[in-house]
Amino acid sequence: MVLEATRSAAEGSLIGVSGDSLVLRVREAYAAYKAFGMLDVSAGVVPTLTVPNLDGTWMMRPVASSALEASGLLSPADLGGRARLEIPKGYGWLAVAAYNGEGYTSRELNRGKNIEGALEVHPLPGTALAPLGVFASFTGGSTGTVRARANRLVGGLVWQGARVRAGAIVAHAWGVRDLGTARALVLSAFVRVEPVDRLYLAARFDHVARDLEGAPSSSVSTVLGSVGYRIASPLEAFVAVSRNVPTRRAEDELPGSDFWDLRVVSRVVF
């Protein structure tokens, strides 16, 4: 089980539960069974296949969520089931899943279900290039009471080394929010380096084209840099600076999206 805290008032609201208290909600809660040492089957509120894999590659989720999650195109968890098969000899894995849809933060608003398939291949296991992998996933489904199309295709490269974690992905979305005819594009590149023990240096660039059909363009670019230190085995601290740059149309649609951001983040791993 994974719990997280969220403000009780929705965006735009002033008052939630007991003012605007931090309340706990379930992010993941599932049962799993591993068969033959390679097949993992789970059911409940399960982690999805794409967002958790990208978060696990970069290993900087406390600093910032992935561009796919932040843009609302994919959720990190949902109610449903999944099966993941490890390919022998370190060649990677493949997985399939079926979800209720709408993500773990929202009630399912239609009878349609979402399906997701993902594959990660490491072509050179047992060599110095073993951390290099190719990742691809496809999600098909719908969202909202109108069952608007919500299909996503994601592909890219990952490097999952001990000292260096990096990746570059491109994602194409058919259907954005409740508009099934809209298309969006996400480009993301990230790296995390541990040059010496306990010191982390990280950077990420995201470009989200929110509407490929309309003109002028509506897109937001984000550059992020972070320095972190592992104070003790379970305790880490990070300082992160990011710059959000929208186009004029995107700024009109998302007031306040042109900003600098400075964060100090700590994480304790139990």
mmCIF file of C-alpha atoms in Angstrom:
data_model
loop_
_atom_site.group_PDB
_atom_site.id
_atom_site.type_symbol
_atom_site.label_atom_id
_atom_site.label_comp_id
_atom_site.label_asym_id
_atom_site.label_seq_id
_atom_site.Cartn_x
_atom_site.Cartn_y
_atom_site.Cartn_z
ATOM 1 C CA MET A 1 0.000 0.000 0.000
ATOM 2 C CA VAL A 2 1.171 3.519 -0.875
ATOM 3 C CA LEU A 3 -0.459 6.565 0.732
ATOM 4 C CA GLU A 4 -0.019 10.213 -0.166
ATOM 5 C CA ALA A 5 -1.210 13.525 1.252
ATOM 6 C CA THR A 6 -3.242 16.074 -0.682
ATOM 7 C CA ARG A 7 -5.033 19.291 0.115
ATOM 8 C CA SER A 8 -8.743 18.719 0.729
ATOM 9 C CA ALA A 9 -9.895 21.715 -1.325
ATOM 10 C CA ALA A 10 -9.988 21.365 -5.095
ATOM 11 C CA GLU A 11 -8.265 23.876 -7.384
ATOM 12 C CA GLY A 12 -10.182 27.145 -7.312
ATOM 13 C CA SER A 13 -11.835 26.321 -3.980
ATOM 14 C CA LEU A 14 -11.059 28.179 -0.773
ATOM 15 C CA ILE A 15 -12.471 25.770 1.803
ATOM 16 C CA GLY A 16 -12.097 22.019 2.080
ATOM 17 C CA VAL A 17 -12.226 19.625 5.034
ATOM 18 C CA SER A 18 -11.650 21.532 8.294
ATOM 19 C CA GLY A 19 -10.412 24.559 6.406
ATOM 20 C CA ASP A 20 -8.011 23.085 3.886
ATOM 21 C CA SER A 21 -6.486 20.155 5.747
ATOM 22 C CA LEU A 22 -3.948 17.732 4.364
ATOM 23 C CA VAL A 23 -5.800 14.436 3.948
ATOM 24 C CA LEU A 24 -4.442 10.982 3.177
ATOM 25 C CA ARG A 25 -5.560 9.123 0.074
ATOM 26 C CA VAL A 26 -4.686 5.739 -1.397
ATOM 27 C CA ARG A 27 -2.320 5.871 -4.342
ATOM 28 C CA GLU A 28 -1.604 2.126 -4.540
ATOM 29 C CA ALA A 29 -3.225 -0.779 -2.692
ATOM 30 C CA TYR A 30 -3.011 -4.195 -4.292
ATOM 31 C CA ALA A 31 -2.241 -7.869 -3.838
ATOM 32 C CA ALA A 32 0.330 -9.592 -6.030
ATOM 33 C CA TYR A 33 1.573 -13.104 -6.739
ATOM 34 C CA LYS A 34 4.867 -14.003 -8.366
ATOM 35 C CA ALA A 35 5.027 -17.288 -10.259
ATOM 36 C CA PHE A 36 8.069 -19.134 -11.599
ATOM 37 C CA GLY A 37 10.289 -16.263 -10.411
ATOM 38 C CA MET A 38 9.445 -14.218 -13.520
ATOM 39 C CA LEU A 39 5.669 -13.642 -13.821
ATOM 40 C CA ASP A 40 4.151 -11.023 -11.508
ATOM 41 C CA VAL A 41 0.354 -10.706 -11.399
ATOM 42 C CA SER A 42 -1.349 -7.997 -9.309
ATOM 43 C CA ALA A 43 -4.865 -6.625 -8.782
ATOM 44 C CA GLY A 44 -6.296 -3.651 -6.900
ATOM 45 C CA VAL A 45 -5.225 -0.029 -7.192
ATOM 46 C CA VAL A 46 -2.112 -0.946 -9.150
ATOM 47 C CA PRO A 47 0.767 1.120 -10.528
ATOM 48 C CA THR A 48 0.394 1.650 -14.254
ATOM 49 C CA LEU A 49 3.132 0.634 -16.674
ATOM 50 C CA THR A 50 4.475 3.854 -18.202
ATOM 51 C CA VAL A 51 4.703 6.632 -15.603
ATOM 52 C CA PRO A 52 6.168 4.470 -12.768
ATOM 53 C CA ASN A 53 8.800 3.082 -15.126
ATOM 54 C CA LEU A 54 9.937 6.565 -16.168
ATOM 55 C CA ASP A 55 9.917 7.724 -12.528
ATOM 56 C CA GLY A 56 11.941 4.649 -11.570
ATOM 57 C CA THR A 57 14.476 5.342 -14.305
ATOM 58 C CA TRP A 58 15.099 8.975 -13.328
ATOM 59 C CA MET A 59 14.767 8.233 -9.574
ATOM 60 C CA MET A 60 13.939 11.893 -8.820
ATOM 61 C CA ARG A 61 10.165 11.656 -8.292
ATOM 62 C CA PRO A 62 10.357 13.663 -5.006
ATOM 63 C CA VAL A 63 11.630 16.638 -7.011
ATOM 64 C CA ALA A 64 9.140 16.549 -9.904
ATOM 65 C CA SER A 65 6.557 14.254 -11.450
ATOM 66 C CA SER A 66 7.007 13.140 -15.048
ATOM 67 C CA ALA A 67 5.757 15.342 -17.875
ATOM 68 C CA LEU A 68 3.121 12.744 -18.772
ATOM 69 C CA GLU A 69 1.673 12.827 -15.255
ATOM 70 C CA ALA A 70 2.001 16.603 -14.824
ATOM 71 C CA SER A 71 0.184 17.255 -18.116
ATOM 72 C CA GLY A 72 -2.663 14.912 -17.136
ATOM 73 C CA LEU A 73 -2.156 12.595 -20.096
ATOM 74 C CA LEU A 74 -1.328 9.493 -18.031
ATOM 75 C CA SER A 75 -1.836 8.461 -14.408
ATOM 76 C CA PRO A 76 0.707 6.651 -12.207
ATOM 77 C CA ALA A 77 -1.941 4.294 -10.753
ATOM 78 C CA ASP A 78 -5.473 3.064 -11.408
ATOM 79 C CA LEU A 79 -7.993 0.470 -10.271
ATOM 80 C CA GLY A 80 -7.509 -2.765 -12.199
ATOM 81 C CA GLY A 81 -5.034 -5.589 -12.740
ATOM 82 C CA ARG A 82 -1.762 -6.189 -14.505
ATOM 83 C CA ALA A 83 0.673 -8.945 -15.404
ATOM 84 C CA ARG A 84 4.402 -8.437 -15.931
ATOM 85 C CA LEU A 85 6.819 -11.013 -17.335
ATOM 86 C CA GLU A 86 10.581 -10.701 -16.833
ATOM 87 C CA ILE A 87 12.503 -11.749 -19.940
ATOM 88 C CA PRO A 88 15.259 -14.203 -18.925
ATOM 89 C CA LYS A 89 18.954 -13.286 -18.803
ATOM 90 C CA GLY A 90 18.293 -9.573 -18.258
ATOM 91 C CA TYR A 91 16.823 -8.833 -21.664
ATOM 92 C CA GLY A 92 14.027 -6.750 -20.145
ATOM 93 C CA TRP A 93 10.322 -7.235 -19.500
ATOM 94 C CA LEU A 94 6.889 -7.019 -21.051
ATOM 95 C CA ALA A 95 3.537 -6.321 -19.385
ATOM 96 C CA VAL A 96 -0.172 -5.899 -20.029
ATOM 97 C CA ALA A 97 -2.812 -4.249 -17.843
ATOM 98 C CA ALA A 98 -6.494 -3.354 -17.749
ATOM 99 C CA TYR A 99 -7.860 -0.459 -15.694
ATOM 100 C CA ASN A 100 -11.138 1.142 -14.772
ATOM 101 C CA GLY A 101 -9.874 4.403 -16.314
ATOM 102 C CA GLU A 102 -9.775 8.057 -15.159
ATOM 103 C CA GLY A 103 -6.756 7.386 -12.878
ATOM 104 C CA TYR A 104 -6.618 6.777 -9.144
ATOM 105 C CA THR A 105 -7.741 10.328 -8.258
ATOM 106 C CA SER A 106 -11.098 10.261 -10.059
ATOM 107 C CA ARG A 107 -14.283 8.211 -10.194
ATOM 108 C CA GLU A 108 -14.833 6.209 -13.394
ATOM 109 C CA LEU A 109 -17.323 8.220 -15.465
ATOM 110 C CA ASN A 110 -18.128 5.728 -18.232
ATOM 111 C CA ARG A 111 -18.366 1.989 -18.792
ATOM 112 C CA GLY A 112 -15.349 1.839 -21.058
ATOM 113 C CA LYS A 113 -12.137 0.332 -19.673
ATOM 114 C CA ASN A 114 -8.539 1.213 -20.463
ATOM 115 C CA ILE A 115 -5.894 -1.248 -21.585
ATOM 116 C CA GLU A 116 -2.131 -0.749 -21.561
ATOM 117 C CA GLY A 117 0.764 -2.719 -22.945
ATOM 118 C CA ALA A 118 4.451 -1.976 -22.384
ATOM 119 C CA LEU A 119 7.800 -3.447 -23.338
ATOM 120 C CA GLU A 120 11.360 -2.676 -22.262
ATOM 121 C CA VAL A 121 14.235 -4.412 -24.021
ATOM 122 C CA HIS A 122 17.897 -4.346 -22.983
ATOM 123 C CA PRO A 123 19.679 -5.695 -26.077
ATOM 124 C CA LEU A 124 23.152 -6.118 -24.537
ATOM 125 C CA PRO A 125 22.823 -7.686 -21.066
ATOM 126 C CA GLY A 126 26.033 -8.843 -19.433
ATOM 127 C CA THR A 127 28.068 -6.088 -21.112
ATOM 128 C CA ALA A 128 29.019 -2.513 -20.280
ATOM 129 C CA LEU A 129 25.906 -1.445 -22.229
ATOM 130 C CA ALA A 130 23.535 -3.538 -20.115
ATOM 131 C CA PRO A 131 21.803 -0.418 -18.659
ATOM 132 C CA LEU A 132 20.772 0.700 -22.164
ATOM 133 C CA GLY A 133 17.153 -0.095 -22.946
ATOM 134 C CA VAL A 134 14.403 0.649 -25.440
ATOM 135 C CA PHE A 135 10.977 1.367 -23.948
ATOM 136 C CA ALA A 136 7.586 1.470 -25.658
ATOM 137 C CA SER A 137 3.997 1.497 -24.439
ATOM 138 C CA PHE A 138 0.480 1.983 -25.750
ATOM 139 C CA THR A 139 -2.621 2.911 -23.769
ATOM 140 C CA GLY A 140 -6.072 2.687 -25.307
ATOM 141 C CA GLY A 141 -9.244 3.860 -23.658
ATOM 142 C CA SER A 142 -11.690 6.665 -23.047
ATOM 143 C CA THR A 143 -12.405 9.373 -20.514
ATOM 144 C CA GLY A 144 -15.409 11.308 -19.238
ATOM 145 C CA THR A 145 -19.139 10.804 -19.599
ATOM 146 C CA VAL A 146 -18.879 11.286 -23.373
ATOM 147 C CA ARG A 147 -16.300 8.462 -23.616
ATOM 148 C CA ALA A 148 -13.831 10.748 -25.385
ATOM 149 C CA ARG A 149 -10.922 8.886 -26.948
ATOM 150 C CA ALA A 150 -7.813 8.715 -24.744
ATOM 151 C CA ASN A 151 -5.085 6.800 -26.583
ATOM 152 C CA ARG A 152 -1.368 7.312 -25.865
ATOM 153 C CA LEU A 153 1.715 5.977 -27.622
ATOM 154 C CA VAL A 154 5.074 6.371 -25.844
ATOM 155 C CA GLY A 155 8.559 5.384 -26.993
ATOM 156 C CA GLY A 156 12.140 6.181 -26.082
ATOM 157 C CA LEU A 157 15.532 5.165 -24.744
ATOM 158 C CA VAL A 158 16.554 4.637 -21.117
ATOM 159 C CA TRP A 159 19.862 4.193 -19.321
ATOM 160 C CA GLN A 160 19.466 2.526 -15.907
ATOM 161 C CA GLY A 161 22.982 2.432 -14.489
ATOM 162 C CA ALA A 162 24.150 2.580 -10.898
ATOM 163 C CA ARG A 163 25.763 6.038 -11.185
ATOM 164 C CA VAL A 164 23.968 7.398 -14.247
ATOM 165 C CA ARG A 165 20.203 7.311 -14.860
ATOM 166 C CA ALA A 166 18.896 8.910 -18.040
ATOM 167 C CA GLY A 167 16.248 8.743 -20.695
ATOM 168 C CA ALA A 168 14.574 10.452 -23.622
ATOM 169 C CA ILE A 169 10.970 9.814 -24.618
ATOM 170 C CA VAL A 170 8.367 11.039 -27.056
ATOM 171 C CA ALA A 171 4.646 10.570 -26.456
ATOM 172 C CA HIS A 172 1.729 11.141 -28.808
ATOM 173 C CA ALA A 173 -1.769 11.514 -27.355
ATOM 174 C CA TRP A 174 -5.024 11.129 -29.275
ATOM 175 C CA GLY A 175 -7.673 12.772 -27.115
ATOM 176 C CA VAL A 176 -6.934 15.485 -24.546
ATOM 177 C CA ARG A 177 -9.180 16.012 -21.529
ATOM 178 C CA ASP A 178 -12.769 15.586 -22.811
ATOM 179 C CA LEU A 179 -11.981 16.372 -26.451
ATOM 180 C CA GLY A 180 -11.411 13.115 -28.331
ATOM 181 C CA THR A 181 -10.366 14.816 -31.577
ATOM 182 C CA ALA A 182 -7.510 16.823 -29.988
ATOM 183 C CA ARG A 183 -3.910 15.640 -30.238
ATOM 184 C CA ALA A 184 -0.949 16.434 -27.983
ATOM 185 C CA LEU A 185 2.776 15.735 -28.066
ATOM 186 C CA VAL A 186 5.229 15.390 -25.179
ATOM 187 C CA LEU A 187 9.025 15.416 -25.503
ATOM 188 C CA SER A 188 11.096 14.751 -22.391
ATOM 189 C CA ALA A 189 14.800 14.186 -21.697
ATOM 190 C CA PHE A 190 16.275 13.655 -18.233
ATOM 191 C CA VAL A 191 19.495 12.651 -16.505
ATOM 192 C CA ARG A 192 20.633 11.969 -12.949
ATOM 193 C CA VAL A 193 24.319 11.503 -12.111
ATOM 194 C CA GLU A 194 26.002 10.476 -8.868
ATOM 195 C CA PRO A 195 29.564 11.737 -9.530
ATOM 196 C CA VAL A 196 30.702 10.917 -5.999
ATOM 197 C CA ASP A 197 29.066 8.932 -3.238
ATOM 198 C CA ARG A 198 25.925 10.594 -1.831
ATOM 199 C CA LEU A 199 25.906 13.570 -4.246
ATOM 200 C CA TYR A 200 23.223 13.779 -6.963
ATOM 201 C CA LEU A 201 23.117 16.110 -9.954
ATOM 202 C CA ALA A 202 19.985 16.047 -12.105
ATOM 203 C CA ALA A 203 18.473 17.887 -15.048
ATOM 204 C CA ARG A 204 15.360 17.567 -17.176
ATOM 205 C CA PHE A 205 13.788 19.234 -20.205
ATOM 206 C CA ASP A 206 10.104 18.841 -21.065
ATOM 207 C CA HIS A 207 8.146 20.200 -24.001
ATOM 208 C CA VAL A 208 4.379 19.717 -24.005
ATOM 209 C CA ALA A 209 2.490 20.683 -27.157
ATOM 210 C CA ARG A 210 -1.033 20.837 -25.753
ATOM 211 C CA ASP A 211 -2.926 21.095 -29.059
ATOM 212 C CA LEU A 212 -1.405 19.976 -32.359
ATOM 213 C CA GLU A 213 -4.528 20.857 -34.316
ATOM 214 C CA GLY A 214 -4.950 24.509 -33.378
ATOM 215 C CA ALA A 215 -3.050 27.640 -34.357
ATOM 216 C CA PRO A 216 -1.188 29.478 -32.977
ATOM 217 C CA SER A 217 0.596 26.789 -31.030
ATOM 218 C CA SER A 218 -0.233 26.079 -27.402
ATOM 219 C CA SER A 219 2.837 24.596 -25.751
ATOM 220 C CA VAL A 220 4.817 24.777 -22.525
ATOM 221 C CA SER A 221 8.547 24.116 -22.127
ATOM 222 C CA THR A 222 10.146 23.402 -18.763
ATOM 223 C CA VAL A 223 13.817 23.248 -17.787
ATOM 224 C CA LEU A 224 14.736 21.839 -14.367
ATOM 225 C CA GLY A 225 18.018 21.458 -12.501
ATOM 226 C CA SER A 226 18.573 19.847 -9.110
ATOM 227 C CA VAL A 227 21.332 19.090 -6.600
ATOM 228 C CA GLY A 228 20.790 16.453 -3.941
ATOM 229 C CA TYR A 229 22.673 14.848 -1.077
ATOM 230 C CA ARG A 230 22.108 11.566 0.758
ATOM 231 C CA ILE A 231 22.591 12.594 4.372
ATOM 232 C CA ALA A 232 22.142 9.020 5.587
ATOM 233 C CA SER A 233 20.981 5.832 3.898
ATOM 234 C CA PRO A 234 17.248 6.595 4.333
ATOM 235 C CA LEU A 235 17.443 10.425 4.250
ATOM 236 C CA GLU A 236 17.980 12.598 1.173
ATOM 237 C CA ALA A 237 17.649 16.343 0.573
ATOM 238 C CA PHE A 238 17.325 18.207 -2.745
ATOM 239 C CA VAL A 239 17.352 21.784 -4.032
ATOM 240 C CA ALA A 240 15.648 22.233 -7.401
ATOM 241 C CA VAL A 241 15.179 25.202 -9.727
ATOM 242 C CA SER A 242 12.837 25.139 -12.715
ATOM 243 C CA ARG A 243 11.721 27.570 -15.408
ATOM 244 C CA ASN A 244 8.339 27.270 -17.111
ATOM 245 C CA VAL A 245 8.001 28.983 -20.520
ATOM 246 C CA PRO A 246 4.595 28.893 -22.263
ATOM 247 C CA THR A 247 3.671 30.232 -25.669
ATOM 248 C CA ARG A 248 1.324 33.235 -25.686
ATOM 249 C CA ARG A 249 -1.735 31.063 -26.330
ATOM 250 C CA ALA A 250 -0.773 28.598 -23.604
ATOM 251 C CA GLU A 251 -0.293 31.446 -21.123
ATOM 252 C CA ASP A 252 -3.769 32.758 -21.959
ATOM 253 C CA GLU A 253 -5.222 29.278 -21.415
ATOM 254 C CA LEU A 254 -3.142 28.604 -18.284
ATOM 255 C CA PRO A 255 -2.800 31.865 -16.322
ATOM 256 C CA GLY A 256 0.309 31.914 -14.159
ATOM 257 C CA SER A 257 2.140 29.273 -16.218
ATOM 258 C CA ASP A 258 5.101 31.591 -16.932
ATOM 259 C CA PHE A 259 7.217 31.331 -13.771
ATOM 260 C CA TRP A 260 10.444 30.437 -11.992
ATOM 261 C CA ASP A 261 10.233 27.889 -9.183
ATOM 262 C CA LEU A 262 12.624 27.102 -6.315
ATOM 263 C CA ARG A 263 12.031 24.033 -4.142
ATOM 264 C CA VAL A 264 13.785 22.426 -1.190
ATOM 265 C CA VAL A 265 12.709 18.791 -0.824
ATOM 266 C CA SER A 266 13.628 16.072 1.650
ATOM 267 C CA ARG A 267 12.794 12.370 1.449
ATOM 268 C CA VAL A 268 12.925 9.609 4.052
ATOM 269 C CA VAL A 269 12.786 6.040 2.724
ATOM 270 C CA PHE A 270 11.488 3.520 5.248
#
